[in-house]
């Protein structure tokens, strides 16, 4: 395939099928190609779709007018070679002229004005109308690539665009704001000006056109219906239509989506948007339903947001009352007054509360026994409250009554059973067996939990009831609660025990008063008297006790550079008997501290060092002066805060730093520094420099981070020896400290990455020549020994053979 404009050598050649590409709109009389003839051909003939534009003369193919791609994009021509007589000697050969497009046509909208409509709340991004423009230029080139744009929206409320356009397809849809804000009552119509540009809208020389679009806003009919009410247990044929939804346009596909997963979903929707209940509903199983109606297009994409459907199931009276239990038990004291409330029977009804279907009425239909007479109890009709109706009851006459109660709603009746127990009243007080439990002497160190006394009271009320149960408490003589009393629930025996340690120094004598009482209140007119009280005297004897520290661990904090003799803390202790106390230290392994034996003040007596021990622990001994010299021990913890008193140093001893000699290029070594002082959270920030200015022409130190640096050579002209390089390291502390360290760097001949050093001859060790002579002598002696052994073995074998031959010829003897 060849293209060209007929320059000799480049745009000329023999007759053969060819294709040429030519831009439309170019000047006339442009030469396309020159065909060369071979005898007997002397001229050429042109035929085909010339359209009076293409010609050939003397082998020159040219066009006489500008080409127009929109008129004809491809010209099919034929060229024949003729002889002098006009006879065809070659061809016809097909020649194709492709007319290439230029942007010489502007885009044009198909309509000067468009009209459309949209429903409010339509889904954003879903097209509701299209505008279209055409361009005669080649759509396969940028000349025919059209871009749409909305340039004006009227009205434009709050400068917000409610509409958008697909710049390639011309599809107009709502924006998110438009989907929410369009309201036909506020603004029933909008006008848009839409432009279209060719060249993909990217060229300032592109052509454009515009059109007007009038849009009418229609009311949205995709709305949630009013809540639906359905009577439960309907006997009508199902399914039953209960409500409907409608999309704004026909053709929507409807479906229902559950809000909560149910064992069975009793609703359905048809493709008209009608919603049905498929079976009878039971309010007692579920009293309401919430689900969603969804509208989708033919591709299954949602057309709008789902609508929420509410269904309420209305109650009918289909449940009888139920009793709270098989038997409901009430208790009534034997001296209760007439009209007193005994208890409340609460029956249940599964029908809807606060409706006529669940209103219950109570009635007593039987009393057993009927002694001393019938009608001893009554029940309030609508509350179920039971009352004593006639007179007080006596337990010894009748301890228990059985009542049958009818509970009814407007359609159903149920019988419930009530048992009323007559209980004894608390009209007897507890009485101590004796009023004085005498005296008891105990040492103040008596073990906590020890039972020191047993007390006993009795109660004449009914056993094992709240009226006869006895609780003991101490009303006088034990303000600090050192004693406690536990009661045996079977025998009402009280066990007095020590709850807290006794203290002779606080109270040497306890004049105790016990009271016995019931958990149930006494009946009116009955009160506790002296019979319910008893006394007891407890004498506490002194026991010599060790001093007591105010706390078990004393803590203090000082800087490690405090002066000798500085007070660093103090401890306090007291002796329960009031004796003087002497303080001493134990475990002062470093000899840093001393304590004032009288005041308990602790002082430093030697320089402190946080790096040696940051938390220094010693024991303090408090010993009573006089008496039994008892003592006790507490701990003293001294925290030492850091000061910058340690210069930086190398983290380790660097002994293997070497460069291979001769040095071929500048090299470097990395080393690390550390500091024994306490570091900040950010870590050390050391600075590094050479320790001697005379080394600056040969060596260089550069910082890598706060702890590492690099020692580098500046040239390669070093001798084969060891260089000790001084490095100055500054810690940047307060105050800053510096340390000078030495890095030994060796330049040596290397063998496999290690220094090669020839070994000298040591006295007493053989040289290499001596070692070789010794080895050869050893081999010679071994060879001589082996030769002798071999000769002997050979001679012995020969003798054995001769002996054997002689035996064979020797005659036999008798």
PDB file of C-alpha atoms in Angstrom, residues 33-309:
ATOM      1  CA  UNK A  33       1.156   9.553  -8.099  1.00  0.00           C
ATOM      2  CA  UNK A  34       3.084   9.050 -11.361  1.00  0.00           C
ATOM      3  CA  UNK A  35       2.807   5.690 -13.040  1.00  0.00           C
ATOM      4  CA  UNK A  36       5.746   4.637 -15.230  1.00  0.00           C
ATOM      5  CA  UNK A  37       5.082   2.761 -18.473  1.00  0.00           C
ATOM      6  CA  UNK A  38       7.016  -0.089 -19.932  1.00  0.00           C
ATOM      7  CA  UNK A  39       7.001  -0.779 -23.713  1.00  0.00           C
ATOM      8  CA  UNK A  40       4.858  -1.325 -25.606  1.00  0.00           C
ATOM      9  CA  UNK A  41       2.694   0.835 -23.211  1.00  0.00           C
ATOM     10  CA  UNK A  42       2.906   4.485 -24.050  1.00  0.00           C
ATOM     11  CA  UNK A  43      -0.053   6.015 -22.189  1.00  0.00           C
ATOM     12  CA  UNK A  44      -2.610   5.370 -19.397  1.00  0.00           C
ATOM     13  CA  UNK A  45      -6.394   5.377 -19.112  1.00  0.00           C
ATOM     14  CA  UNK A  46      -8.452   6.199 -15.949  1.00  0.00           C
ATOM     15  CA  UNK A  47     -11.949   4.856 -15.251  1.00  0.00           C
ATOM     16  CA  UNK A  48     -14.286   4.190 -12.300  1.00  0.00           C
ATOM     17  CA  UNK A  49     -15.694   6.636  -9.675  1.00  0.00           C
ATOM     18  CA  UNK A  50     -13.789   9.652 -10.921  1.00  0.00           C
ATOM     19  CA  UNK A  51     -16.777  12.020 -10.350  1.00  0.00           C
ATOM     20  CA  UNK A  52     -15.031  14.350 -12.798  1.00  0.00           C
ATOM     21  CA  UNK A  53     -12.441  15.038 -10.125  1.00  0.00           C
ATOM     22  CA  UNK A  54      -9.683  12.498 -10.816  1.00  0.00           C
ATOM     23  CA  UNK A  55      -7.627  12.518 -14.027  1.00  0.00           C
ATOM     24  CA  UNK A  56      -4.478  10.893 -15.471  1.00  0.00           C
ATOM     25  CA  UNK A  57      -2.156  12.510 -17.974  1.00  0.00           C
ATOM     26  CA  UNK A  58       1.280  11.256 -19.051  1.00  0.00           C
ATOM     27  CA  UNK A  59       1.073   8.771 -16.164  1.00  0.00           C
ATOM     28  CA  UNK A  60       0.329  11.537 -13.575  1.00  0.00           C
ATOM     29  CA  UNK A  61      -2.727  10.757 -11.425  1.00  0.00           C
ATOM     30  CA  UNK A  62      -4.176  13.977  -9.922  1.00  0.00           C
ATOM     31  CA  UNK A  63      -7.451  15.543  -8.711  1.00  0.00           C
ATOM     32  CA  UNK A  64      -8.745  18.763 -10.179  1.00  0.00           C
ATOM     33  CA  UNK A  65     -11.076  19.811  -7.313  1.00  0.00           C
ATOM     34  CA  UNK A  66     -11.042  19.619  -3.520  1.00  0.00           C
ATOM     35  CA  UNK A  67     -12.391  16.327  -2.173  1.00  0.00           C
ATOM     36  CA  UNK A  68     -15.419  16.080   0.138  1.00  0.00           C
ATOM     37  CA  UNK A  69     -15.561  13.059   2.480  1.00  0.00           C
ATOM     38  CA  UNK A  70     -19.221  13.672   3.227  1.00  0.00           C
ATOM     39  CA  UNK A  71     -20.016  13.368  -0.540  1.00  0.00           C
ATOM     40  CA  UNK A  72     -17.928  10.249  -1.097  1.00  0.00           C
ATOM     41  CA  UNK A  73     -15.554   8.772   1.452  1.00  0.00           C
ATOM     42  CA  UNK A  74     -13.896   6.214  -0.905  1.00  0.00           C
ATOM     43  CA  UNK A  75     -13.315   6.439  -4.666  1.00  0.00           C
ATOM     44  CA  UNK A  76     -12.793   3.163  -6.566  1.00  0.00           C
ATOM     45  CA  UNK A  77     -10.698   3.837  -9.696  1.00  0.00           C
ATOM     46  CA  UNK A  78      -9.099   1.658 -12.418  1.00  0.00           C
ATOM     47  CA  UNK A  79      -5.937   2.503 -14.386  1.00  0.00           C
ATOM     48  CA  UNK A  80      -5.039   0.717 -17.662  1.00  0.00           C
ATOM     49  CA  UNK A  81      -1.808   0.920 -19.705  1.00  0.00           C
ATOM     50  CA  UNK A  82      -2.361   1.436 -23.495  1.00  0.00           C
ATOM     51  CA  UNK A  83      -0.048   1.035 -26.501  1.00  0.00           C
ATOM     52  CA  UNK A  84       0.285   3.443 -29.338  1.00  0.00           C
ATOM     53  CA  UNK A  85      -2.834   2.030 -30.973  1.00  0.00           C
ATOM     54  CA  UNK A  86      -4.978   2.473 -27.873  1.00  0.00           C
ATOM     55  CA  UNK A  87      -5.038  -1.184 -27.028  1.00  0.00           C
ATOM     56  CA  UNK A  88      -4.831  -2.221 -23.381  1.00  0.00           C
ATOM     57  CA  UNK A  89      -1.575  -3.923 -22.657  1.00  0.00           C
ATOM     58  CA  UNK A  90      -1.793  -3.972 -18.837  1.00  0.00           C
ATOM     59  CA  UNK A  91      -4.629  -3.639 -16.360  1.00  0.00           C
ATOM     60  CA  UNK A  92      -7.057  -2.341 -15.503  1.00  0.00           C
ATOM     61  CA  UNK A  93      -5.431  -2.132 -12.048  1.00  0.00           C
ATOM     62  CA  UNK A  94      -7.609  -1.089  -9.040  1.00  0.00           C
ATOM     63  CA  UNK A  95      -6.646   2.203  -7.388  1.00  0.00           C
ATOM     64  CA  UNK A  96      -8.423   3.169  -4.120  1.00  0.00           C
ATOM     65  CA  UNK A  97      -8.653   6.794  -2.940  1.00  0.00           C
ATOM     66  CA  UNK A  98      -9.616   7.141   0.746  1.00  0.00           C
ATOM     67  CA  UNK A  99     -10.795  10.640   1.642  1.00  0.00           C
ATOM     68  CA  UNK A 100      -9.641  11.510   5.163  1.00  0.00           C
ATOM     69  CA  UNK A 101     -11.913  13.658   7.304  1.00  0.00           C
ATOM     70  CA  UNK A 102     -11.305  17.201   8.543  1.00  0.00           C
ATOM     71  CA  UNK A 103     -13.567  19.037  10.984  1.00  0.00           C
ATOM     72  CA  UNK A 104     -15.604  20.963   8.444  1.00  0.00           C
ATOM     73  CA  UNK A 105     -19.130  20.225   9.792  1.00  0.00           C
ATOM     74  CA  UNK A 106     -20.744  21.562  12.975  1.00  0.00           C
ATOM     75  CA  UNK A 107     -22.954  19.346  15.169  1.00  0.00           C
ATOM     76  CA  UNK A 108     -26.703  19.981  14.895  1.00  0.00           C
ATOM     77  CA  UNK A 109     -29.468  18.961  17.355  1.00  0.00           C
ATOM     78  CA  UNK A 110     -32.253  16.945  15.791  1.00  0.00           C
ATOM     79  CA  UNK A 111     -34.805  19.266  17.434  1.00  0.00           C
ATOM     80  CA  UNK A 112     -34.603  22.938  18.216  1.00  0.00           C
ATOM     81  CA  UNK A 113     -36.682  22.330  21.331  1.00  0.00           C
ATOM     82  CA  UNK A 114     -37.251  19.248  23.489  1.00  0.00           C
ATOM     83  CA  UNK A 115     -40.015  18.503  25.968  1.00  0.00           C
ATOM     84  CA  UNK A 116     -40.039  15.910  28.734  1.00  0.00           C
ATOM     85  CA  UNK A 117     -41.410  15.102  32.176  1.00  0.00           C
ATOM     86  CA  UNK A 118     -40.118  13.558  35.372  1.00  0.00           C
ATOM     87  CA  UNK A 119     -41.751  12.337  38.554  1.00  0.00           C
ATOM     88  CA  UNK A 120     -40.628  13.818  41.842  1.00  0.00           C
ATOM     89  CA  UNK A 121     -38.404  11.554  43.939  1.00  0.00           C
ATOM     90  CA  UNK A 122     -37.349   9.584  40.841  1.00  0.00           C
ATOM     91  CA  UNK A 123     -34.134   7.630  41.243  1.00  0.00           C
ATOM     92  CA  UNK A 124     -31.076   9.842  40.658  1.00  0.00           C
ATOM     93  CA  UNK A 125     -29.044   8.910  37.594  1.00  0.00           C
ATOM     94  CA  UNK A 126     -31.910   7.104  35.818  1.00  0.00           C
ATOM     95  CA  UNK A 127     -32.557   8.810  32.429  1.00  0.00           C
ATOM     96  CA  UNK A 128     -36.071  10.126  31.847  1.00  0.00           C
ATOM     97  CA  UNK A 129     -35.386  11.705  28.410  1.00  0.00           C
ATOM     98  CA  UNK A 130     -32.669  12.103  25.732  1.00  0.00           C
ATOM     99  CA  UNK A 131     -31.428  14.886  23.440  1.00  0.00           C
ATOM    100  CA  UNK A 132     -29.602  13.956  20.222  1.00  0.00           C
ATOM    101  CA  UNK A 133     -27.322  15.791  17.805  1.00  0.00           C
ATOM    102  CA  UNK A 134     -25.607  14.689  14.596  1.00  0.00           C
ATOM    103  CA  UNK A 135     -22.290  15.625  12.957  1.00  0.00           C
ATOM    104  CA  UNK A 136     -21.475  14.732   9.338  1.00  0.00           C
ATOM    105  CA  UNK A 137     -17.776  14.394  10.171  1.00  0.00           C
ATOM    106  CA  UNK A 138     -16.215  10.961  10.651  1.00  0.00           C
ATOM    107  CA  UNK A 139     -17.460   9.569  13.983  1.00  0.00           C
ATOM    108  CA  UNK A 140     -14.319   7.442  14.199  1.00  0.00           C
ATOM    109  CA  UNK A 141     -12.237  10.627  14.552  1.00  0.00           C
ATOM    110  CA  UNK A 142     -12.374  13.391  17.150  1.00  0.00           C
ATOM    111  CA  UNK A 143     -14.108  15.519  14.489  1.00  0.00           C
ATOM    112  CA  UNK A 144     -17.301  13.550  14.995  1.00  0.00           C
ATOM    113  CA  UNK A 145     -17.047  12.877  18.755  1.00  0.00           C
ATOM    114  CA  UNK A 146     -19.821  14.886  20.446  1.00  0.00           C
ATOM    115  CA  UNK A 147     -19.959  16.035  24.081  1.00  0.00           C
ATOM    116  CA  UNK A 148     -23.208  17.218  25.722  1.00  0.00           C
ATOM    117  CA  UNK A 149     -23.427  19.716  28.585  1.00  0.00           C
ATOM    118  CA  UNK A 150     -26.161  21.535  30.530  1.00  0.00           C
ATOM    119  CA  UNK A 151     -25.186  25.208  30.462  1.00  0.00           C
ATOM    120  CA  UNK A 152     -28.319  26.779  32.002  1.00  0.00           C
ATOM    121  CA  UNK A 153     -30.970  25.535  34.465  1.00  0.00           C
ATOM    122  CA  UNK A 154     -33.929  27.791  35.198  1.00  0.00           C
ATOM    123  CA  UNK A 155     -34.855  28.207  37.952  1.00  0.00           C
ATOM    124  CA  UNK A 156     -31.590  27.383  39.756  1.00  0.00           C
ATOM    125  CA  UNK A 157     -32.489  27.344  43.463  1.00  0.00           C
ATOM    126  CA  UNK A 158     -29.647  27.990  45.904  1.00  0.00           C
ATOM    127  CA  UNK A 159     -27.267  27.528  42.956  1.00  0.00           C
ATOM    128  CA  UNK A 160     -27.947  23.749  43.042  1.00  0.00           C
ATOM    129  CA  UNK A 161     -28.252  21.684  39.871  1.00  0.00           C
ATOM    130  CA  UNK A 162     -31.254  19.371  39.935  1.00  0.00           C
ATOM    131  CA  UNK A 163     -30.533  17.845  36.523  1.00  0.00           C
ATOM    132  CA  UNK A 164     -27.521  16.165  34.921  1.00  0.00           C
ATOM    133  CA  UNK A 165     -26.718  14.893  31.440  1.00  0.00           C
ATOM    134  CA  UNK A 166     -24.597  12.003  30.207  1.00  0.00           C
ATOM    135  CA  UNK A 167     -22.004  13.876  28.129  1.00  0.00           C
ATOM    136  CA  UNK A 168     -21.742  11.042  25.598  1.00  0.00           C
ATOM    137  CA  UNK A 169     -25.339   9.780  25.209  1.00  0.00           C
ATOM    138  CA  UNK A 170     -27.347  12.945  25.929  1.00  0.00           C
ATOM    139  CA  UNK A 171     -29.377  11.113  28.607  1.00  0.00           C
ATOM    140  CA  UNK A 172     -30.914  13.565  31.111  1.00  0.00           C
ATOM    141  CA  UNK A 173     -31.548  12.426  34.698  1.00  0.00           C
ATOM    142  CA  UNK A 174     -31.944  13.855  38.202  1.00  0.00           C
ATOM    143  CA  UNK A 175     -29.076  14.570  40.541  1.00  0.00           C
ATOM    144  CA  UNK A 176     -29.271  13.404  44.163  1.00  0.00           C
ATOM    145  CA  UNK A 177     -30.407  16.904  45.125  1.00  0.00           C
ATOM    146  CA  UNK A 178     -33.008  16.917  42.370  1.00  0.00           C
ATOM    147  CA  UNK A 179     -34.373  13.550  43.496  1.00  0.00           C
ATOM    148  CA  UNK A 180     -34.935  14.980  46.966  1.00  0.00           C
ATOM    149  CA  UNK A 181     -35.969  18.572  46.237  1.00  0.00           C
ATOM    150  CA  UNK A 182     -38.176  18.525  43.114  1.00  0.00           C
ATOM    151  CA  UNK A 183     -41.727  19.465  44.078  1.00  0.00           C
ATOM    152  CA  UNK A 184     -44.446  20.123  41.484  1.00  0.00           C
ATOM    153  CA  UNK A 185     -46.243  22.416  43.922  1.00  0.00           C
ATOM    154  CA  UNK A 186     -43.222  24.717  44.386  1.00  0.00           C
ATOM    155  CA  UNK A 187     -41.866  24.599  40.800  1.00  0.00           C
ATOM    156  CA  UNK A 188     -43.952  22.646  38.290  1.00  0.00           C
ATOM    157  CA  UNK A 189     -41.527  23.148  35.373  1.00  0.00           C
ATOM    158  CA  UNK A 190     -37.869  23.797  34.543  1.00  0.00           C
ATOM    159  CA  UNK A 191     -36.024  24.955  31.423  1.00  0.00           C
ATOM    160  CA  UNK A 192     -32.580  23.716  30.441  1.00  0.00           C
ATOM    161  CA  UNK A 193     -30.201  24.969  27.769  1.00  0.00           C
ATOM    162  CA  UNK A 194     -28.076  22.041  26.531  1.00  0.00           C
ATOM    163  CA  UNK A 195     -25.019  22.494  24.313  1.00  0.00           C
ATOM    164  CA  UNK A 196     -23.157  19.978  22.147  1.00  0.00           C
ATOM    165  CA  UNK A 197     -19.555  20.294  20.936  1.00  0.00           C
ATOM    166  CA  UNK A 198     -17.501  18.219  18.529  1.00  0.00           C
ATOM    167  CA  UNK A 199     -13.795  17.408  18.896  1.00  0.00           C
ATOM    168  CA  UNK A 200     -14.712  15.828  22.227  1.00  0.00           C
ATOM    169  CA  UNK A 201     -15.112  19.362  23.591  1.00  0.00           C
ATOM    170  CA  UNK A 202     -11.329  19.534  24.080  1.00  0.00           C
ATOM    171  CA  UNK A 203     -10.401  21.867  21.218  1.00  0.00           C
ATOM    172  CA  UNK A 204     -10.942  25.599  21.265  1.00  0.00           C
ATOM    173  CA  UNK A 205     -11.735  25.416  17.519  1.00  0.00           C
ATOM    174  CA  UNK A 206     -14.498  22.856  17.976  1.00  0.00           C
ATOM    175  CA  UNK A 207     -17.993  23.595  16.621  1.00  0.00           C
ATOM    176  CA  UNK A 208     -21.070  23.652  18.891  1.00  0.00           C
ATOM    177  CA  UNK A 209     -24.856  23.896  18.872  1.00  0.00           C
ATOM    178  CA  UNK A 210     -27.470  24.359  21.598  1.00  0.00           C
ATOM    179  CA  UNK A 211     -31.099  23.508  22.199  1.00  0.00           C
ATOM    180  CA  UNK A 212     -33.828  24.244  24.736  1.00  0.00           C
ATOM    181  CA  UNK A 213     -35.318  21.549  26.974  1.00  0.00           C
ATOM    182  CA  UNK A 214     -38.615  22.086  28.837  1.00  0.00           C
ATOM    183  CA  UNK A 215     -39.193  19.667  31.718  1.00  0.00           C
ATOM    184  CA  UNK A 216     -42.467  19.227  33.573  1.00  0.00           C
ATOM    185  CA  UNK A 217     -42.354  17.912  37.152  1.00  0.00           C
ATOM    186  CA  UNK A 218     -45.141  15.449  37.934  1.00  0.00           C
ATOM    187  CA  UNK A 219     -46.322  14.319  41.320  1.00  0.00           C
ATOM    188  CA  UNK A 220     -44.727  11.125  42.593  1.00  0.00           C
ATOM    189  CA  UNK A 221     -47.249   8.328  42.904  1.00  0.00           C
ATOM    190  CA  UNK A 222     -44.643   5.934  44.345  1.00  0.00           C
ATOM    191  CA  UNK A 223     -45.751   6.501  47.934  1.00  0.00           C
ATOM    192  CA  UNK A 224     -46.181   4.253  50.922  1.00  0.00           C
ATOM    193  CA  UNK A 225     -49.862   3.396  51.484  1.00  0.00           C
ATOM    194  CA  UNK A 226     -51.630   4.052  54.752  1.00  0.00           C
ATOM    195  CA  UNK A 227     -51.209   1.374  57.465  1.00  0.00           C
ATOM    196  CA  UNK A 228     -53.413  -1.645  56.891  1.00  0.00           C
ATOM    197  CA  UNK A 229     -55.568  -3.309  59.569  1.00  0.00           C
ATOM    198  CA  UNK A 230     -56.566  -6.985  59.264  1.00  0.00           C
ATOM    199  CA  UNK A 231     -58.861  -8.903  61.587  1.00  0.00           C
ATOM    200  CA  UNK A 232     -57.205 -12.043  62.891  1.00  0.00           C
ATOM    201  CA  UNK A 233     -58.350 -15.561  62.035  1.00  0.00           C
ATOM    202  CA  UNK A 234     -60.432 -14.407  59.065  1.00  0.00           C
ATOM    203  CA  UNK A 235     -62.565 -17.156  57.486  1.00  0.00           C
ATOM    204  CA  UNK A 236     -62.830 -15.402  54.104  1.00  0.00           C
ATOM    205  CA  UNK A 237     -61.206 -17.072  51.080  1.00  0.00           C
ATOM    206  CA  UNK A 238     -57.542 -16.185  50.655  1.00  0.00           C
ATOM    207  CA  UNK A 239     -55.544 -14.492  49.211  1.00  0.00           C
ATOM    208  CA  UNK A 240     -57.240 -11.169  50.039  1.00  0.00           C
ATOM    209  CA  UNK A 241     -56.113  -7.834  48.581  1.00  0.00           C
ATOM    210  CA  UNK A 242     -55.195  -5.466  51.406  1.00  0.00           C
ATOM    211  CA  UNK A 243     -53.487  -2.488  49.675  1.00  0.00           C
ATOM    212  CA  UNK A 244     -51.543  -1.473  46.570  1.00  0.00           C
ATOM    213  CA  UNK A 245     -48.484   0.460  45.322  1.00  0.00           C
ATOM    214  CA  UNK A 246     -47.884   1.993  41.885  1.00  0.00           C
ATOM    215  CA  UNK A 247     -44.729   3.059  40.095  1.00  0.00           C
ATOM    216  CA  UNK A 248     -44.821   6.298  38.116  1.00  0.00           C
ATOM    217  CA  UNK A 249     -44.556   4.513  34.749  1.00  0.00           C
ATOM    218  CA  UNK A 250     -45.970   1.183  33.494  1.00  0.00           C
ATOM    219  CA  UNK A 251     -43.752  -1.863  33.144  1.00  0.00           C
ATOM    220  CA  UNK A 252     -42.234  -1.921  36.627  1.00  0.00           C
ATOM    221  CA  UNK A 253     -41.510  -5.268  38.243  1.00  0.00           C
ATOM    222  CA  UNK A 254     -42.749  -5.454  41.856  1.00  0.00           C
ATOM    223  CA  UNK A 255     -41.552  -7.584  44.772  1.00  0.00           C
ATOM    224  CA  UNK A 256     -41.806  -7.676  48.581  1.00  0.00           C
ATOM    225  CA  UNK A 257     -38.848  -7.788  50.973  1.00  0.00           C
ATOM    226  CA  UNK A 258     -39.126  -8.846  54.628  1.00  0.00           C
ATOM    227  CA  UNK A 259     -37.804  -6.479  57.299  1.00  0.00           C
ATOM    228  CA  UNK A 260     -37.385  -9.380  59.724  1.00  0.00           C
ATOM    229  CA  UNK A 261     -36.908 -13.032  58.870  1.00  0.00           C
ATOM    230  CA  UNK A 262     -40.109 -14.942  59.648  1.00  0.00           C
ATOM    231  CA  UNK A 263     -40.774 -18.704  59.568  1.00  0.00           C
ATOM    232  CA  UNK A 264     -43.502 -17.921  57.061  1.00  0.00           C
ATOM    233  CA  UNK A 265     -44.124 -14.667  55.191  1.00  0.00           C
ATOM    234  CA  UNK A 266     -47.895 -14.414  54.615  1.00  0.00           C
ATOM    235  CA  UNK A 267     -47.924 -11.594  51.998  1.00  0.00           C
ATOM    236  CA  UNK A 268     -47.437 -11.367  48.211  1.00  0.00           C
ATOM    237  CA  UNK A 269     -47.595  -8.769  45.405  1.00  0.00           C
ATOM    238  CA  UNK A 270     -48.605  -9.115  41.761  1.00  0.00           C
ATOM    239  CA  UNK A 271     -47.160  -7.236  38.791  1.00  0.00           C
ATOM    240  CA  UNK A 272     -49.928  -4.669  38.993  1.00  0.00           C
ATOM    241  CA  UNK A 273     -48.665  -3.606  42.430  1.00  0.00           C
ATOM    242  CA  UNK A 274     -51.579  -5.148  44.361  1.00  0.00           C
ATOM    243  CA  UNK A 275     -50.574  -6.576  47.754  1.00  0.00           C
ATOM    244  CA  UNK A 276     -52.338  -9.634  49.234  1.00  0.00           C
ATOM    245  CA  UNK A 277     -52.467 -11.537  52.509  1.00  0.00           C
ATOM    246  CA  UNK A 278     -52.254 -15.236  51.668  1.00  0.00           C
ATOM    247  CA  UNK A 279     -53.588 -16.871  54.848  1.00  0.00           C
ATOM    248  CA  UNK A 280     -55.392 -16.067  58.097  1.00  0.00           C
ATOM    249  CA  UNK A 281     -53.256 -14.273  60.693  1.00  0.00           C
ATOM    250  CA  UNK A 282     -53.130 -14.836  64.453  1.00  0.00           C
ATOM    251  CA  UNK A 283     -52.659 -11.683  66.557  1.00  0.00           C
ATOM    252  CA  UNK A 284     -51.422 -13.697  69.511  1.00  0.00           C
ATOM    253  CA  UNK A 285     -48.672 -15.135  67.297  1.00  0.00           C
ATOM    254  CA  UNK A 286     -47.707 -11.737  65.811  1.00  0.00           C
ATOM    255  CA  UNK A 287     -49.680  -8.528  66.184  1.00  0.00           C
ATOM    256  CA  UNK A 288     -48.031  -6.465  63.421  1.00  0.00           C
ATOM    257  CA  UNK A 289     -45.891  -6.809  60.304  1.00  0.00           C
ATOM    258  CA  UNK A 290     -43.495  -4.429  58.572  1.00  0.00           C
ATOM    259  CA  UNK A 291     -42.109  -5.174  55.113  1.00  0.00           C
ATOM    260  CA  UNK A 292     -41.055  -3.327  51.942  1.00  0.00           C
ATOM    261  CA  UNK A 293     -42.407  -3.013  48.417  1.00  0.00           C
ATOM    262  CA  UNK A 294     -39.724  -2.738  45.729  1.00  0.00           C
ATOM    263  CA  UNK A 295     -40.076  -1.584  42.099  1.00  0.00           C
ATOM    264  CA  UNK A 296     -37.386  -2.576  39.568  1.00  0.00           C
ATOM    265  CA  UNK A 297     -36.831  -2.015  35.864  1.00  0.00           C
ATOM    266  CA  UNK A 298     -36.531  -4.724  33.248  1.00  0.00           C
ATOM    267  CA  UNK A 299     -32.836  -5.170  34.096  1.00  0.00           C
ATOM    268  CA  UNK A 300     -33.567  -5.782  37.749  1.00  0.00           C
ATOM    269  CA  UNK A 301     -32.289  -2.392  38.934  1.00  0.00           C
ATOM    270  CA  UNK A 302     -34.328  -0.535  41.589  1.00  0.00           C
ATOM    271  CA  UNK A 303     -36.360   2.339  40.188  1.00  0.00           C
ATOM    272  CA  UNK A 304     -36.653   4.150  43.532  1.00  0.00           C
ATOM    273  CA  UNK A 305     -36.313   3.656  47.248  1.00  0.00           C
ATOM    274  CA  UNK A 306     -38.432   0.808  48.726  1.00  0.00           C
ATOM    275  CA  UNK A 307     -41.752   1.667  50.363  1.00  0.00           C
ATOM    276  CA  UNK A 308     -42.461   0.533  53.919  1.00  0.00           C
ATOM    277  CA  UNK A 309     -45.753  -1.322  54.413  1.00  0.00           C
TER     278      UNK A 309
END
